[in-house]
Short mmCIF file of the C-alpha atoms (twelve columns), coordinates in Angstrom:
data_MODEL
# 
_entry.id   MODEL 
# 
loop_
_atom_site.group_PDB 
_atom_site.id 
_atom_site.type_symbol 
_atom_site.label_atom_id 
_atom_site.label_alt_id 
_atom_site.label_comp_id 
_atom_site.label_asym_id 
_atom_site.label_seq_id 
_atom_site.Cartn_x 
_atom_site.Cartn_y 
_atom_site.Cartn_z 
_atom_site.pdbx_PDB_model_num 
ATOM 1   C CA . UNK A 1   0.996   -19.523 11.384  1 
ATOM 2   C CA . UNK A 2   -0.303  -16.322 13.219  1 
ATOM 3   C CA . UNK A 3   0.946   -13.072 11.920  1 
ATOM 4   C CA . UNK A 4   0.254   -9.899  13.594  1 
ATOM 5   C CA . UNK A 5   0.012   -6.848  11.325  1 
ATOM 6   C CA . UNK A 6   3.011   -4.325  12.272  1 
ATOM 7   C CA . UNK A 7   0.329   -1.777  13.008  1 
ATOM 8   C CA . UNK A 8   -0.839  -3.971  15.903  1 
ATOM 9   C CA . UNK A 9   2.641   -3.710  17.582  1 
ATOM 10  C CA . UNK A 10  2.796   -1.806  20.831  1 
ATOM 11  C CA . UNK A 11  5.258   1.094   21.209  1 
ATOM 12  C CA . UNK A 12  7.279   -0.811  23.742  1 
ATOM 13  C CA . UNK A 13  7.488   -3.673  21.145  1 
ATOM 14  C CA . UNK A 14  8.691   -1.373  18.364  1 
ATOM 15  C CA . UNK A 15  11.219  0.303   20.742  1 
ATOM 16  C CA . UNK A 16  12.535  -3.258  21.660  1 
ATOM 17  C CA . UNK A 17  12.983  -4.150  18.031  1 
ATOM 18  C CA . UNK A 18  14.873  -0.830  17.559  1 
ATOM 19  C CA . UNK A 19  17.180  -1.585  20.277  1 
ATOM 20  C CA . UNK A 20  18.009  -5.084  19.016  1 
ATOM 21  C CA . UNK A 21  18.414  -4.051  15.429  1 
ATOM 22  C CA . UNK A 22  20.359  -0.824  16.267  1 
ATOM 23  C CA . UNK A 23  17.855  1.434   14.691  1 
ATOM 24  C CA . UNK A 24  17.016  4.947   15.971  1 
ATOM 25  C CA . UNK A 25  14.579  5.005   18.736  1 
ATOM 26  C CA . UNK A 26  11.266  6.618   17.864  1 
ATOM 27  C CA . UNK A 27  8.659   3.848   18.714  1 
ATOM 28  C CA . UNK A 28  6.558   4.289   15.508  1 
ATOM 29  C CA . UNK A 29  6.661   1.814   12.764  1 
ATOM 30  C CA . UNK A 30  7.811   2.745   9.267   1 
ATOM 31  C CA . UNK A 31  9.183   1.425   6.044   1 
ATOM 32  C CA . UNK A 32  12.534  1.647   7.643   1 
ATOM 33  C CA . UNK A 33  11.591  -0.877  10.265  1 
ATOM 34  C CA . UNK A 34  9.977   -3.205  7.820   1 
ATOM 35  C CA . UNK A 35  13.298  -3.105  5.657   1 
ATOM 36  C CA . UNK A 36  15.330  -3.848  8.764   1 
ATOM 37  C CA . UNK A 37  13.150  -6.760  9.795   1 
ATOM 38  C CA . UNK A 38  13.360  -8.255  6.368   1 
ATOM 39  C CA . UNK A 39  17.089  -7.917  6.097   1 
ATOM 40  C CA . UNK A 40  17.310  -9.642  9.515   1 
ATOM 41  C CA . UNK A 41  15.172  -12.471 8.068   1 
ATOM 42  C CA . UNK A 42  17.219  -12.707 4.986   1 
ATOM 43  C CA . UNK A 43  20.285  -12.955 7.136   1 
ATOM 44  C CA . UNK A 44  18.953  -15.755 9.337   1 
ATOM 45  C CA . UNK A 45  17.419  -17.472 6.142   1 
ATOM 46  C CA . UNK A 46  13.997  -16.926 7.404   1 
ATOM 47  C CA . UNK A 47  10.768  -16.714 5.576   1 
ATOM 48  C CA . UNK A 48  9.700   -13.110 4.496   1 
ATOM 49  C CA . UNK A 49  6.134   -12.010 5.655   1 
ATOM 50  C CA . UNK A 50  4.143   -8.909  5.903   1 
ATOM 51  C CA . UNK A 51  3.748   -8.786  9.692   1 
ATOM 52  C CA . UNK A 52  5.396   -10.298 12.822  1 
ATOM 53  C CA . UNK A 53  5.375   -13.937 13.100  1 
ATOM 54  C CA . UNK A 54  6.248   -15.964 15.979  1 
ATOM 55  C CA . UNK A 55  9.630   -17.255 14.428  1 
ATOM 56  C CA . UNK A 56  10.807  -13.779 13.908  1 
ATOM 57  C CA . UNK A 57  9.703   -12.574 17.435  1 
ATOM 58  C CA . UNK A 58  11.657  -15.620 19.019  1 
ATOM 59  C CA . UNK A 59  14.793  -14.789 16.981  1 
ATOM 60  C CA . UNK A 60  14.676  -11.095 17.857  1 
ATOM 61  C CA . UNK A 61  14.210  -12.063 21.587  1 
ATOM 62  C CA . UNK A 62  17.416  -14.180 21.451  1 
ATOM 63  C CA . UNK A 63  19.535  -10.901 20.666  1 
ATOM 64  C CA . UNK A 64  20.962  -9.902  24.108  1 
ATOM 65  C CA . UNK A 65  20.659  -6.128  24.641  1 
ATOM 66  C CA . UNK A 66  23.825  -4.887  26.456  1 
ATOM 67  C CA . UNK A 67  25.148  -1.457  27.054  1 
ATOM 68  C CA . UNK A 68  27.397  -1.907  24.053  1 
ATOM 69  C CA . UNK A 69  24.363  -2.518  21.756  1 
ATOM 70  C CA . UNK A 70  22.674  0.610   23.008  1 
ATOM 71  C CA . UNK A 71  25.767  2.755   22.483  1 
ATOM 72  C CA . UNK A 72  26.742  1.378   18.962  1 
ATOM 73  C CA . UNK A 73  26.217  3.942   16.079  1 
ATOM 74  C CA . UNK A 74  23.025  3.709   14.334  1 
ATOM 75  C CA . UNK A 75  23.304  2.678   10.676  1 
ATOM 76  C CA . UNK A 76  20.401  4.184   8.518   1 
ATOM 77  C CA . UNK A 77  18.591  1.582   6.554   1 
ATOM 78  C CA . UNK A 78  18.231  2.797   3.018   1 
ATOM 79  C CA . UNK A 79  14.822  2.095   1.462   1 
ATOM 80  C CA . UNK A 80  15.220  1.504   -2.201  1 
ATOM 81  C CA . UNK A 81  13.160  4.096   -4.376  1 
ATOM 82  C CA . UNK A 82  11.214  1.138   -5.948  1 
ATOM 83  C CA . UNK A 83  9.967   0.265   -2.447  1 
ATOM 84  C CA . UNK A 84  8.543   3.832   -1.952  1 
ATOM 85  C CA . UNK A 85  7.337   4.978   -5.234  1 
ATOM 86  C CA . UNK A 86  5.024   2.868   -7.526  1 
ATOM 87  C CA . UNK A 87  5.144   5.447   -10.251 1 
ATOM 88  C CA . UNK A 88  6.391   9.084   -10.176 1 
ATOM 89  C CA . UNK A 89  3.350   10.453  -8.392  1 
ATOM 90  C CA . UNK A 90  2.160   7.477   -6.425  1 
ATOM 91  C CA . UNK A 91  3.531   5.750   -3.424  1 
ATOM 92  C CA . UNK A 92  3.202   2.173   -2.041  1 
ATOM 93  C CA . UNK A 93  1.909   3.566   1.222   1 
ATOM 94  C CA . UNK A 94  -1.130  5.104   -0.475  1 
ATOM 95  C CA . UNK A 95  -2.241  1.761   -1.626  1 
ATOM 96  C CA . UNK A 96  -1.969  -0.126  1.712   1 
ATOM 97  C CA . UNK A 97  -5.070  -1.734  2.915   1 
ATOM 98  C CA . UNK A 98  -6.696  1.234   4.695   1 
ATOM 99  C CA . UNK A 99  -8.421  -0.362  7.669   1 
ATOM 100 C CA . UNK A 100 -5.488  -2.499  8.902   1 
ATOM 101 C CA . UNK A 101 -2.564  -0.921  7.381   1 
ATOM 102 C CA . UNK A 102 -1.276  -4.184  5.450   1 
ATOM 103 C CA . UNK A 103 1.111   -3.541  2.645   1 
ATOM 104 C CA . UNK A 104 0.369   -4.546  -0.730  1 
ATOM 105 C CA . UNK A 105 1.554   -8.117  -1.203  1 
ATOM 106 C CA . UNK A 106 4.281   -8.712  -3.845  1 
ATOM 107 C CA . UNK A 107 1.956   -10.979 -5.825  1 
ATOM 108 C CA . UNK A 108 -0.407  -7.949  -6.604  1 
ATOM 109 C CA . UNK A 109 2.303   -5.228  -6.998  1 
ATOM 110 C CA . UNK A 110 2.489   -5.533  -10.813 1 
ATOM 111 C CA . UNK A 111 -1.319  -4.988  -10.875 1 
ATOM 112 C CA . UNK A 112 -1.147  -1.998  -8.821  1 
ATOM 113 C CA . UNK A 113 1.786   -0.445  -10.994 1 
ATOM 114 C CA . UNK A 114 -0.318  -1.057  -14.078 1 
ATOM 115 C CA . UNK A 115 -3.213  0.704   -12.452 1 
ATOM 116 C CA . UNK A 116 -1.086  3.617   -11.423 1 
ATOM 117 C CA . UNK A 117 0.308   4.053   -14.938 1 
ATOM 118 C CA . UNK A 118 -3.161  4.793   -15.999 1 
ATOM 119 C CA . UNK A 119 -3.912  7.093   -13.140 1 
ATOM 120 C CA . UNK A 120 -0.674  9.035   -14.061 1 
ATOM 121 C CA . UNK A 121 -2.420  9.571   -17.349 1 
ATOM 122 C CA . UNK A 122 -5.383  11.068  -15.799 1 
ATOM 123 C CA . UNK A 123 -3.272  13.357  -13.479 1 
ATOM 124 C CA . UNK A 124 -1.270  14.612  -16.520 1 
ATOM 125 C CA . UNK A 125 -4.307  15.445  -18.388 1 
ATOM 126 C CA . UNK A 126 -5.805  17.337  -15.457 1 
ATOM 127 C CA . UNK A 127 -2.759  19.582  -15.251 1 
ATOM 128 C CA . UNK A 128 -1.007  17.551  -12.401 1 
ATOM 129 C CA . UNK A 129 -3.653  18.021  -9.987  1 
ATOM 130 C CA . UNK A 130 -3.187  15.905  -7.032  1 
ATOM 131 C CA . UNK A 131 -5.119  12.442  -6.950  1 
ATOM 132 C CA . UNK A 132 -5.736  11.341  -3.375  1 
ATOM 133 C CA . UNK A 133 -6.173  7.506   -2.942  1 
ATOM 134 C CA . UNK A 134 -9.281  6.815   -0.659  1 
ATOM 135 C CA . UNK A 135 -9.146  3.127   -1.131  1 
ATOM 136 C CA . UNK A 136 -6.455  0.996   -3.101  1 
ATOM 137 C CA . UNK A 137 -5.556  -2.576  -2.376  1 
ATOM 138 C CA . UNK A 138 -7.715  -4.239  0.203   1 
ATOM 139 C CA . UNK A 139 -7.062  -7.096  2.480   1 
ATOM 140 C CA . UNK A 140 -9.816  -9.813  2.673   1 
ATOM 141 C CA . UNK A 141 -10.313 -9.032  6.292   1 
ATOM 142 C CA . UNK A 142 -10.851 -5.084  5.328   1 
ATOM 143 C CA . UNK A 143 -12.831 -5.728  2.279   1 
ATOM 144 C CA . UNK A 144 -15.365 -7.741  4.330   1 
ATOM 145 C CA . UNK A 145 -15.427 -5.038  7.003   1 
ATOM 146 C CA . UNK A 146 -16.397 -2.603  4.350   1 
ATOM 147 C CA . UNK A 147 -19.092 -4.936  2.971   1 
ATOM 148 C CA . UNK A 148 -17.216 -5.022  -0.441  1 
ATOM 149 C CA . UNK A 149 -18.057 -7.320  -3.115  1 
ATOM 150 C CA . UNK A 150 -16.463 -10.922 -2.711  1 
ATOM 151 C CA . UNK A 151 -14.780 -10.616 -6.040  1 
ATOM 152 C CA . UNK A 152 -13.799 -6.994  -5.689  1 
ATOM 153 C CA . UNK A 153 -11.054 -5.842  -7.907  1 
ATOM 154 C CA . UNK A 154 -9.506  -3.977  -4.995  1 
ATOM 155 C CA . UNK A 155 -8.418  -7.468  -3.453  1 
ATOM 156 C CA . UNK A 156 -6.079  -7.980  -6.478  1 
ATOM 157 C CA . UNK A 157 -4.775  -4.549  -6.534  1 
ATOM 158 C CA . UNK A 158 -6.714  -3.727  -9.830  1 
ATOM 159 C CA . UNK A 159 -8.984  -0.854  -8.529  1 
ATOM 160 C CA . UNK A 160 -8.621  2.398   -6.745  1 
ATOM 161 C CA . UNK A 161 -11.323 4.882   -5.345  1 
ATOM 162 C CA . UNK A 162 -9.957  8.369   -5.375  1 
ATOM 163 C CA . UNK A 163 -10.664 12.263  -5.425  1 
ATOM 164 C CA . UNK A 164 -9.115  14.803  -7.534  1 
ATOM 165 C CA . UNK A 165 -7.979  18.142  -6.053  1 
ATOM 166 C CA . UNK A 166 -10.450 20.771  -6.838  1 
ATOM 167 C CA . UNK A 167 -12.807 18.778  -9.039  1 
ATOM 168 C CA . UNK A 168 -16.003 17.030  -8.444  1 
ATOM 169 C CA . UNK A 169 -16.476 13.226  -9.371  1 
ATOM 170 C CA . UNK A 170 -18.847 13.895  -12.017 1 
ATOM 171 C CA . UNK A 171 -16.247 16.106  -13.772 1 
ATOM 172 C CA . UNK A 172 -13.485 13.410  -13.311 1 
ATOM 173 C CA . UNK A 173 -15.782 10.782  -14.757 1 
ATOM 174 C CA . UNK A 174 -16.672 12.820  -17.789 1 
ATOM 175 C CA . UNK A 175 -13.006 13.404  -18.492 1 
ATOM 176 C CA . UNK A 176 -12.019 9.791   -17.993 1 
ATOM 177 C CA . UNK A 177 -14.803 8.725   -20.466 1 
ATOM 178 C CA . UNK A 178 -13.531 11.282  -22.944 1 
ATOM 179 C CA . UNK A 179 -9.978  9.701   -22.632 1 
ATOM 180 C CA . UNK A 180 -11.293 6.182   -22.914 1 
ATOM 181 C CA . UNK A 181 -13.323 7.113   -26.010 1 
ATOM 182 C CA . UNK A 182 -10.178 8.520   -27.636 1 
ATOM 183 C CA . UNK A 183 -8.283  5.460   -26.800 1 
ATOM 184 C CA . UNK A 184 -5.885  7.252   -24.308 1 
ATOM 185 C CA . UNK A 185 -6.832  5.514   -21.259 1 
ATOM 186 C CA . UNK A 186 -7.755  1.772   -20.632 1 
ATOM 187 C CA . UNK A 187 -11.613 1.553   -20.870 1 
ATOM 188 C CA . UNK A 188 -12.162 -0.355  -17.615 1 
ATOM 189 C CA . UNK A 189 -14.548 -0.181  -14.847 1 
ATOM 190 C CA . UNK A 190 -15.649 3.283   -13.936 1 
ATOM 191 C CA . UNK A 191 -18.074 4.374   -11.159 1 
ATOM 192 C CA . UNK A 192 -19.115 7.807   -9.879  1 
ATOM 193 C CA . UNK A 193 -19.845 7.786   -6.290  1 
ATOM 194 C CA . UNK A 194 -21.122 10.890  -4.404  1 
ATOM 195 C CA . UNK A 195 -17.668 11.570  -2.852  1 
ATOM 196 C CA . UNK A 196 -15.123 9.907   -5.066  1 
ATOM 197 C CA . UNK A 197 -14.326 8.170   -8.333  1 
ATOM 198 C CA . UNK A 198 -13.990 4.422   -8.672  1 
ATOM 199 C CA . UNK A 199 -11.652 3.198   -11.428 1 
ATOM 200 C CA . UNK A 200 -10.568 -0.475  -12.163 1 
ATOM 201 C CA . UNK A 201 -8.576  -2.278  -14.856 1 
ATOM 202 C CA . UNK A 202 -10.113 -5.608  -14.026 1 
ATOM 203 C CA . UNK A 203 -13.424 -5.119  -16.118 1 
ATOM 204 C CA . UNK A 204 -14.001 -3.565  -19.712 1 
ATOM 205 C CA . UNK A 205 -16.298 -0.716  -20.299 1 
ATOM 206 C CA . UNK A 206 -18.414 -1.192  -17.141 1 
ATOM 207 C CA . UNK A 207 -20.120 1.925   -15.865 1 
ATOM 208 C CA . UNK A 208 -22.250 2.642   -12.725 1 
ATOM 209 C CA . UNK A 209 -23.334 5.424   -10.246 1 
# 
């Protein structure tokens, strides 16, 4: 089954979906669109997936767009907080596969949440400085494009490359090693790169530069 990433949809296609589902027209894909699509699939007892599949396309095309459809009041689709925030300071959109915009699959969401709980500790100790995720979960395709390790922890949502506002990676690494030594942070994989810090909870006490 061929599934197109939502980010591959043309603006005209997004506008057509908005018309058929009664969403406010903007032509830009968002979490609201994805929730509306999934609600549509559930109503029609269709399989949920992370992209546009042929069955969903055909079902949407079967909806006749009339003047009444275009004039009916728009009902905003509420996105549950759990579908936006992983933990208080990290959002699911930050952990999307960067190169293709694919959302974290549900089978890896528990891993990402466990990882973010550790990153919350780092953030708090640093005085709530902003942590910017450079690379979170990666799709197989994107990991290959990056030349990533075949068994990369990123592919299972167990790793993150990140920067900390106002701090060099060397300072971040020293702080994290100190936390690990005191047992305040999971002693996982820790790598200091030139521009960011790598941290994963897939390995135990692994270090590299």
